[in-house]
Amino acid sequence: MATDPRNPADSYLSFWREYHMCTLTTPRPDGTPHVVAVGVTYDPGNGLARVITNRHSRKVANVLAAGPEGARVAVCQVDKGRWATLEGVARIRTEADAVADAVARYADRYGRTPTPNPDRVVIEIALTRAMGRA
């Protein structure tokens, strides 16, 4: 079922606030999908989802390879019969304040602050679509 990523139903937003590991799908340069497990935070007020990661990861390389327009990506989480997917355009953010904000959001959702990492960046996804059954 489709939903507005900036104005989700309460049950959809609640599901995204629960502790669940997610998947991130990015396109490799050859067009094939690269799917990895990640932690994701959802910010409907700003129409964004965020993934913190190492700047040297394959997922970052895939997003960067898409060029300045960004890469079309999807994040998804599943819990028994409930599921939710967010789609959008990903770009890499390296600014210290953007990384700190993403780390704080991750800590809030997942209940732990990641260890400091000077190579940490944010995959920031400008959301275009949301769907699921939560």
PDB file of C-alpha atoms in Angstrom:
ATOM      1  CA  MET A   1       0.000   0.000   0.000  1.00  0.00           C
ATOM      2  CA  ALA A   2       1.434   3.386  -1.001  1.00  0.00           C
ATOM      3  CA  THR A   3       1.738   6.197   1.512  1.00  0.00           C
ATOM      4  CA  ASP A   4       3.002   9.769   1.437  1.00  0.00           C
ATOM      5  CA  PRO A   5       6.623   9.654   2.686  1.00  0.00           C
ATOM      6  CA  ARG A   6       6.208  13.132   4.224  1.00  0.00           C
ATOM      7  CA  ASN A   7       2.883  12.360   5.887  1.00  0.00           C
ATOM      8  CA  PRO A   8       2.788   8.676   6.841  1.00  0.00           C
ATOM      9  CA  ALA A   9       0.057   7.009   8.862  1.00  0.00           C
ATOM     10  CA  ASP A  10       0.824   6.735  12.569  1.00  0.00           C
ATOM     11  CA  SER A  11       1.249   2.952  12.317  1.00  0.00           C
ATOM     12  CA  TYR A  12       3.769   3.327   9.470  1.00  0.00           C
ATOM     13  CA  LEU A  13       5.831   5.895  11.355  1.00  0.00           C
ATOM     14  CA  SER A  14       5.651   3.839  14.538  1.00  0.00           C
ATOM     15  CA  PHE A  15       7.018   0.815  12.667  1.00  0.00           C
ATOM     16  CA  TRP A  16       9.997   2.895  11.499  1.00  0.00           C
ATOM     17  CA  ARG A  17      10.691   3.894  15.123  1.00  0.00           C
ATOM     18  CA  GLU A  18      10.970   0.280  16.275  1.00  0.00           C
ATOM     19  CA  TYR A  19      14.324  -1.490  16.373  1.00  0.00           C
ATOM     20  CA  HIS A  20      14.660  -3.327  13.054  1.00  0.00           C
ATOM     21  CA  MET A  21      17.621  -3.944  10.829  1.00  0.00           C
ATOM     22  CA  CYS A  22      16.943  -2.938   7.260  1.00  0.00           C
ATOM     23  CA  THR A  23      18.276  -3.474   3.782  1.00  0.00           C
ATOM     24  CA  LEU A  24      19.651  -0.830   1.453  1.00  0.00           C
ATOM     25  CA  THR A  25      19.583  -1.505  -2.271  1.00  0.00           C
ATOM     26  CA  THR A  26      21.907   0.569  -4.457  1.00  0.00           C
ATOM     27  CA  PRO A  27      22.648   0.170  -8.162  1.00  0.00           C
ATOM     28  CA  ARG A  28      26.115  -1.045  -9.089  1.00  0.00           C
ATOM     29  CA  PRO A  29      27.717   0.720 -12.074  1.00  0.00           C
ATOM     30  CA  ASP A  30      26.637  -2.223 -14.265  1.00  0.00           C
ATOM     31  CA  GLY A  31      23.014  -1.742 -13.146  1.00  0.00           C
ATOM     32  CA  THR A  32      22.739  -4.843 -10.963  1.00  0.00           C
ATOM     33  CA  PRO A  33      21.390  -4.390  -7.435  1.00  0.00           C
ATOM     34  CA  HIS A  34      23.687  -4.382  -4.411  1.00  0.00           C
ATOM     35  CA  VAL A  35      21.738  -5.236  -1.239  1.00  0.00           C
ATOM     36  CA  VAL A  36      23.210  -4.937   2.259  1.00  0.00           C
ATOM     37  CA  ALA A  37      21.972  -4.913   5.843  1.00  0.00           C
ATOM     38  CA  VAL A  38      22.022  -1.464   7.464  1.00  0.00           C
ATOM     39  CA  GLY A  39      20.458   0.659  10.155  1.00  0.00           C
ATOM     40  CA  VAL A  40      18.117   3.322   8.764  1.00  0.00           C
ATOM     41  CA  THR A  41      16.500   6.384  10.282  1.00  0.00           C
ATOM     42  CA  TYR A  42      13.368   7.937   8.823  1.00  0.00           C
ATOM     43  CA  ASP A  43      12.680  11.678   8.989  1.00  0.00           C
ATOM     44  CA  PRO A  44       9.305  12.322   7.331  1.00  0.00           C
ATOM     45  CA  GLY A  45       9.305  15.997   8.315  1.00  0.00           C
ATOM     46  CA  ASN A  46      12.268  16.581   6.024  1.00  0.00           C
ATOM     47  CA  GLY A  47      11.374  13.818   3.561  1.00  0.00           C
ATOM     48  CA  LEU A  48      14.627  11.966   4.281  1.00  0.00           C
ATOM     49  CA  ALA A  49      16.006   8.604   5.288  1.00  0.00           C
ATOM     50  CA  ARG A  50      19.602   8.297   6.472  1.00  0.00           C
ATOM     51  CA  VAL A  51      22.208   5.540   6.637  1.00  0.00           C
ATOM     52  CA  ILE A  52      25.541   6.058   8.380  1.00  0.00           C
ATOM     53  CA  THR A  53      28.463   4.144   6.927  1.00  0.00           C
ATOM     54  CA  ASN A  54      32.154   4.153   6.077  1.00  0.00           C
ATOM     55  CA  ARG A  55      33.186   6.347   3.134  1.00  0.00           C
ATOM     56  CA  HIS A  56      35.090   3.377   1.651  1.00  0.00           C
ATOM     57  CA  SER A  57      32.068   1.039   1.473  1.00  0.00           C
ATOM     58  CA  ARG A  58      30.689  -0.413  -1.755  1.00  0.00           C
ATOM     59  CA  LYS A  59      27.310   1.257  -1.115  1.00  0.00           C
ATOM     60  CA  VAL A  60      28.977   4.688  -1.012  1.00  0.00           C
ATOM     61  CA  ALA A  61      30.922   3.895  -4.188  1.00  0.00           C
ATOM     62  CA  ASN A  62      27.668   2.897  -5.895  1.00  0.00           C
ATOM     63  CA  VAL A  63      25.945   6.151  -4.926  1.00  0.00           C
ATOM     64  CA  LEU A  64      28.928   8.232  -6.025  1.00  0.00           C
ATOM     65  CA  ALA A  65      29.164   6.362  -9.344  1.00  0.00           C
ATOM     66  CA  ALA A  66      25.641   7.531 -10.181  1.00  0.00           C
ATOM     67  CA  GLY A  67      26.925  11.099 -10.472  1.00  0.00           C
ATOM     68  CA  PRO A  68      25.759  14.420  -9.035  1.00  0.00           C
ATOM     69  CA  GLU A  69      22.087  13.654  -9.689  1.00  0.00           C
ATOM     70  CA  GLY A  70      22.307  10.877  -7.100  1.00  0.00           C
ATOM     71  CA  ALA A  71      21.379   7.209  -7.196  1.00  0.00           C
ATOM     72  CA  ARG A  72      17.897   5.706  -7.092  1.00  0.00           C
ATOM     73  CA  VAL A  73      17.840   3.516  -3.981  1.00  0.00           C
ATOM     74  CA  ALA A  74      15.456   1.718  -1.631  1.00  0.00           C
ATOM     75  CA  VAL A  75      15.535   0.836   2.051  1.00  0.00           C
ATOM     76  CA  CYS A  76      13.267  -1.829   3.464  1.00  0.00           C
ATOM     77  CA  GLN A  77      12.452  -3.461   6.782  1.00  0.00           C
ATOM     78  CA  VAL A  78      10.384  -6.565   7.524  1.00  0.00           C
ATOM     79  CA  ASP A  79       8.905  -7.997  10.694  1.00  0.00           C
ATOM     80  CA  LYS A  80       6.728 -11.068  10.165  1.00  0.00           C
ATOM     81  CA  GLY A  81       3.786  -9.808   8.046  1.00  0.00           C
ATOM     82  CA  ARG A  82       4.667  -6.137   8.463  1.00  0.00           C
ATOM     83  CA  TRP A  83       6.960  -4.446   5.984  1.00  0.00           C
ATOM     84  CA  ALA A  84       7.889  -0.951   4.869  1.00  0.00           C
ATOM     85  CA  THR A  85       9.928   0.360   1.953  1.00  0.00           C
ATOM     86  CA  LEU A  86      11.205   3.881   1.338  1.00  0.00           C
ATOM     87  CA  GLU A  87      12.496   4.849  -2.097  1.00  0.00           C
ATOM     88  CA  GLY A  88      14.315   7.942  -3.228  1.00  0.00           C
ATOM     89  CA  VAL A  89      17.461   9.580  -4.516  1.00  0.00           C
ATOM     90  CA  ALA A  90      20.619   9.091  -2.470  1.00  0.00           C
ATOM     91  CA  ARG A  91      23.544  11.441  -2.139  1.00  0.00           C
ATOM     92  CA  ILE A  92      26.586  11.273   0.109  1.00  0.00           C
ATOM     93  CA  ARG A  93      26.908  13.830   2.902  1.00  0.00           C
ATOM     94  CA  THR A  94      30.301  14.381   4.513  1.00  0.00           C
ATOM     95  CA  GLU A  95      29.750  17.603   6.494  1.00  0.00           C
ATOM     96  CA  ALA A  96      30.462  17.153  10.208  1.00  0.00           C
ATOM     97  CA  ASP A  97      27.064  18.514  11.275  1.00  0.00           C
ATOM     98  CA  ALA A  98      25.180  16.208   8.881  1.00  0.00           C
ATOM     99  CA  VAL A  99      27.164  13.200  10.119  1.00  0.00           C
ATOM    100  CA  ALA A 100      26.627  14.151  13.785  1.00  0.00           C
ATOM    101  CA  ASP A 101      22.884  14.581  13.213  1.00  0.00           C
ATOM    102  CA  ALA A 102      22.657  11.190  11.496  1.00  0.00           C
ATOM    103  CA  VAL A 103      24.628   9.515  14.301  1.00  0.00           C
ATOM    104  CA  ALA A 104      22.308  11.059  16.913  1.00  0.00           C
ATOM    105  CA  ARG A 105      19.247   9.814  15.015  1.00  0.00           C
ATOM    106  CA  TYR A 106      20.800   6.353  14.748  1.00  0.00           C
ATOM    107  CA  ALA A 107      21.532   6.316  18.496  1.00  0.00           C
ATOM    108  CA  ASP A 108      17.944   7.328  19.220  1.00  0.00           C
ATOM    109  CA  ARG A 109      16.465   4.555  17.076  1.00  0.00           C
ATOM    110  CA  TYR A 110      18.917   1.757  17.846  1.00  0.00           C
ATOM    111  CA  GLY A 111      19.720   2.564  21.480  1.00  0.00           C
ATOM    112  CA  ARG A 112      23.470   2.835  21.073  1.00  0.00           C
ATOM    113  CA  THR A 113      25.926   5.439  19.877  1.00  0.00           C
ATOM    114  CA  PRO A 114      28.345   4.080  17.277  1.00  0.00           C
ATOM    115  CA  THR A 115      32.038   4.329  18.096  1.00  0.00           C
ATOM    116  CA  PRO A 116      33.720   7.372  16.556  1.00  0.00           C
ATOM    117  CA  ASN A 117      34.865   6.865  12.988  1.00  0.00           C
ATOM    118  CA  PRO A 118      36.711   9.609  11.064  1.00  0.00           C
ATOM    119  CA  ASP A 119      35.668   7.895   7.804  1.00  0.00           C
ATOM    120  CA  ARG A 120      31.940   7.990   8.608  1.00  0.00           C
ATOM    121  CA  VAL A 121      29.609   9.562   6.044  1.00  0.00           C
ATOM    122  CA  VAL A 122      25.859   9.685   5.579  1.00  0.00           C
ATOM    123  CA  ILE A 123      23.872   8.252   2.725  1.00  0.00           C
ATOM    124  CA  GLU A 124      21.009  10.736   2.683  1.00  0.00           C
ATOM    125  CA  ILE A 125      17.942   9.669   0.728  1.00  0.00           C
ATOM    126  CA  ALA A 126      15.495  12.304  -0.531  1.00  0.00           C
ATOM    127  CA  LEU A 127      12.297  10.277  -0.415  1.00  0.00           C
ATOM    128  CA  THR A 128       9.995   9.971  -3.400  1.00  0.00           C
ATOM    129  CA  ARG A 129       7.881   6.968  -2.439  1.00  0.00           C
ATOM    130  CA  ALA A 130       6.822   4.987   0.621  1.00  0.00           C
ATOM    131  CA  MET A 131       4.895   1.768   0.748  1.00  0.00           C
ATOM    132  CA  GLY A 132       4.214  -1.098   3.059  1.00  0.00           C
ATOM    133  CA  ARG A 133       1.879  -2.768   5.491  1.00  0.00           C
ATOM    134  CA  ALA A 134       2.667  -1.761   9.031  1.00  0.00           C
TER     135      ALA A 134
END
